[in-house]
Amino acid sequence: MADINLMDIIKEKNVVYKKTKVLTDKVMHYCPGCGHSTTHRIIAEVIEEMGIQDKTIGIAPVGCSVFMYDYIDVDTQEAAHGRAPALATAIKRLLPDRYVFTYQGDGDLAAIGTAETIHACNRGENITMIFINNGIYGMTGGQMAPTSIEGMRTSTTPYGRDAHLMGHPIKMTELVAQLPGTYYVTRQAVHTPNLVRKTKKAIRKAFEYQALNRGVSFVEVVSNCNSGWKMSPVQAVKWLDENMLPFYPLGDIKVPEK
Amino acid sequence: MDEDFVLMKGNEALAEAAIRSGADGYFGYPITPQSEVMEYLTAAKPWEHTGMVVLQAESEVAAINMLYGGAGAGKRVMTSSSSPGISLMQEGISYIAGAELPVVIVNVVRGGPGLGTIQPSQSDYFQATKGGGHGDYHLLVLAPASVQEMADFMPLAFDLAFKYRNPVMVLSDGAIGQMMEKVKFQPQRPRMTDDELPGWATTGKKPDRERNIITSLDLDPYRQERFNQKLVEKYRKMKEEEVRYEMFQCEDAEYVFVAYGTSSRICQKSVQLARERGIKAGLFRPISLFPFPENEIEALTSHVKGMLSVEMSAGQMVEDVRLSVHGKIPVEHYGRMGGVIPTPEEIVDVLIQKFIGG
């Protein structure tokens, strides 16, 4: 076999994929296999492809993705735990021609921030809400989340979540789909290449719909937290498929009427 | 009388003045005794003429975070509430101070603690002037004593908020909010254009600048400490430049009432009653409660024999008065609580009882 000079291959004409410019060069702090990195990348790619970097304002949550602003190169506000939809409400109403998105985990969006989530959705704020559901509090070390499924072991449900004792996991996405203020509601995942492509389409739509001024576009991403779940990345993906997805089935829940 | 004057409630005057200040947004939640603010704004529909946004939030928690978002976008935003509602906002106010955002918060104080009463009180002085939420921070606090000042302090509050990138609180009470007086408004100020929005605001990252980030988070303790020192320096500058106060018959006074807001209005009458009884009394009225006019109060110790801090509280501002005089003269406190307003006569009686005897 002939010697191959790498420099002959690494050329612009041979590029099949490259990092979007809307992602910074900072190395992400997320654990290997975590869905945050993939979802960040998708959001950044959508912003670049739509050409809206100069019109986009993001809201970061509290949790592992608190540092979203280190990675996605757009103007960003860091909200108190659960309050991202309140920030987004004001920003969008005061700057109505901008694209405003929130990025929240399950504890942020479905526990401490439930009121802000429900009421922003019910008012029909013209924003995009990205909801990362990994069924656990990752940053604080793996405690029960509102979306932890029954039987799930966490550091505060060491014998598994018992619905009689700790309440039921909440299906926030189905819940907000009932509200007249949501325009597009979907549940996606990012742990296989095919699902990544589908999620990107969903997030693209969720941003594009802001131009129509029809209300909230809400994208849940069912994700994994191998560190919080105390599993390897591969085990975590398998566990997600076998345990999370039966309870949180993927697909559109509310789509705009034709 | 000048026909530009109108008769209005304090809460309504503040709402009208907010529109005329060129405010971009009001976000609030109803609570007695300040609900007239949002009622006035929604009836006036400023969104049709100035473009000001008015939104009834789902809670005070949401409202204060709407302020965070709006101020982070560089806009002039405000809220109003009363004591229990202001308590709910404390988390957000701390974040706003930590992110250095300019917002205006009006507290029309009622009696507490807890649900307390709906009548006027001054029992939120500590909360307003000492921080209120978690972490080392201060609000700049202005205390109006009339319906006219409810109006005048709105543009002033916005200007100070932007000058210092710091939350400003207008600390009023149920009496000033509810009473009607004549008021004259300043002309309508224009709202900021997109080009006039501050450079640090999140308005969308233009290619010629780095992204703007609004946050109060820094996990590096040394960087966080440097930021804390920056805040300390900001508060020091406020003490240098923003002390506001009024003196009434203090020149020859042997005894001085120290009182703000509604109490200062009552004490004006007490000064007159005391002088009719042969007591040389005066009134020192702090207008800025933070920064507190400590040097100006200390200066009075050259000829004043004693001070009576009159507050509708169990004694909160009195601590700052005592700190100001450095033990040179006695400082006593008189307060009514729970929504009870003292009379000018009882204040004079207390002055005599505590300082003169007989």
mmCIF file of N, CA, C and O in Angstrom, chain B residues 116 151 175 177 197 226 245 251 301 353:
data_model
loop_
_atom_site.group_PDB
_atom_site.id
_atom_site.type_symbol
_atom_site.label_atom_id
_atom_site.label_comp_id
_atom_site.label_asym_id
_atom_site.label_seq_id
_atom_site.Cartn_x
_atom_site.Cartn_y
_atom_site.Cartn_z
ATOM 1 N N GLY B 116 -49.450 39.755 57.519
ATOM 2 C CA GLY B 116 -49.525 41.031 58.222
ATOM 3 C C GLY B 116 -50.822 41.755 57.958
ATOM 4 O O GLY B 116 -51.896 41.163 58.009
ATOM 5 N N ALA B 151 -43.989 60.428 41.738
ATOM 6 C CA ALA B 151 -43.819 60.700 40.306
ATOM 7 C C ALA B 151 -42.374 61.076 39.982
ATOM 8 O O ALA B 151 -41.761 60.520 39.063
ATOM 9 N N ALA B 175 -49.601 54.421 52.827
ATOM 10 C CA ALA B 175 -50.222 55.749 52.948
ATOM 11 C C ALA B 175 -49.935 56.578 51.704
ATOM 12 O O ALA B 175 -50.853 57.155 51.099
ATOM 13 N N GLY B 177 -48.957 55.493 48.801
ATOM 14 C CA GLY B 177 -49.538 54.838 47.636
ATOM 15 C C GLY B 177 -51.020 55.146 47.477
ATOM 16 O O GLY B 177 -51.525 55.326 46.368
ATOM 17 N N LEU B 197 -29.358 51.272 23.066
ATOM 18 C CA LEU B 197 -29.270 50.227 24.090
ATOM 19 C C LEU B 197 -27.812 50.037 24.492
ATOM 20 O O LEU B 197 -26.915 50.148 23.660
ATOM 21 N N ARG B 226 -12.941 39.339 43.391
ATOM 22 C CA ARG B 226 -12.656 40.590 42.673
ATOM 23 C C ARG B 226 -13.953 41.270 42.256
ATOM 24 O O ARG B 226 -14.083 42.490 42.309
ATOM 25 N N TYR B 245 -31.116 64.104 51.082
ATOM 26 C CA TYR B 245 -31.810 64.302 52.368
ATOM 27 C C TYR B 245 -32.424 65.688 52.365
ATOM 28 O O TYR B 245 -32.133 66.521 51.486
ATOM 29 N N GLU B 251 -31.416 74.175 62.037
ATOM 30 C CA GLU B 251 -30.313 75.126 62.299
ATOM 31 C C GLU B 251 -30.126 75.375 63.797
ATOM 32 O O GLU B 251 -29.020 75.348 64.314
ATOM 33 N N THR B 301 -24.604 66.680 65.320
ATOM 34 C CA THR B 301 -24.264 66.461 66.744
ATOM 35 C C THR B 301 -23.511 67.648 67.342
ATOM 36 O O THR B 301 -23.353 67.734 68.555
ATOM 37 N N GLN B 353 -40.914 62.910 76.886
ATOM 38 C CA GLN B 353 -40.730 61.838 77.864
ATOM 39 C C GLN B 353 -39.310 61.280 77.831
ATOM 40 O O GLN B 353 -38.693 61.047 78.869
#
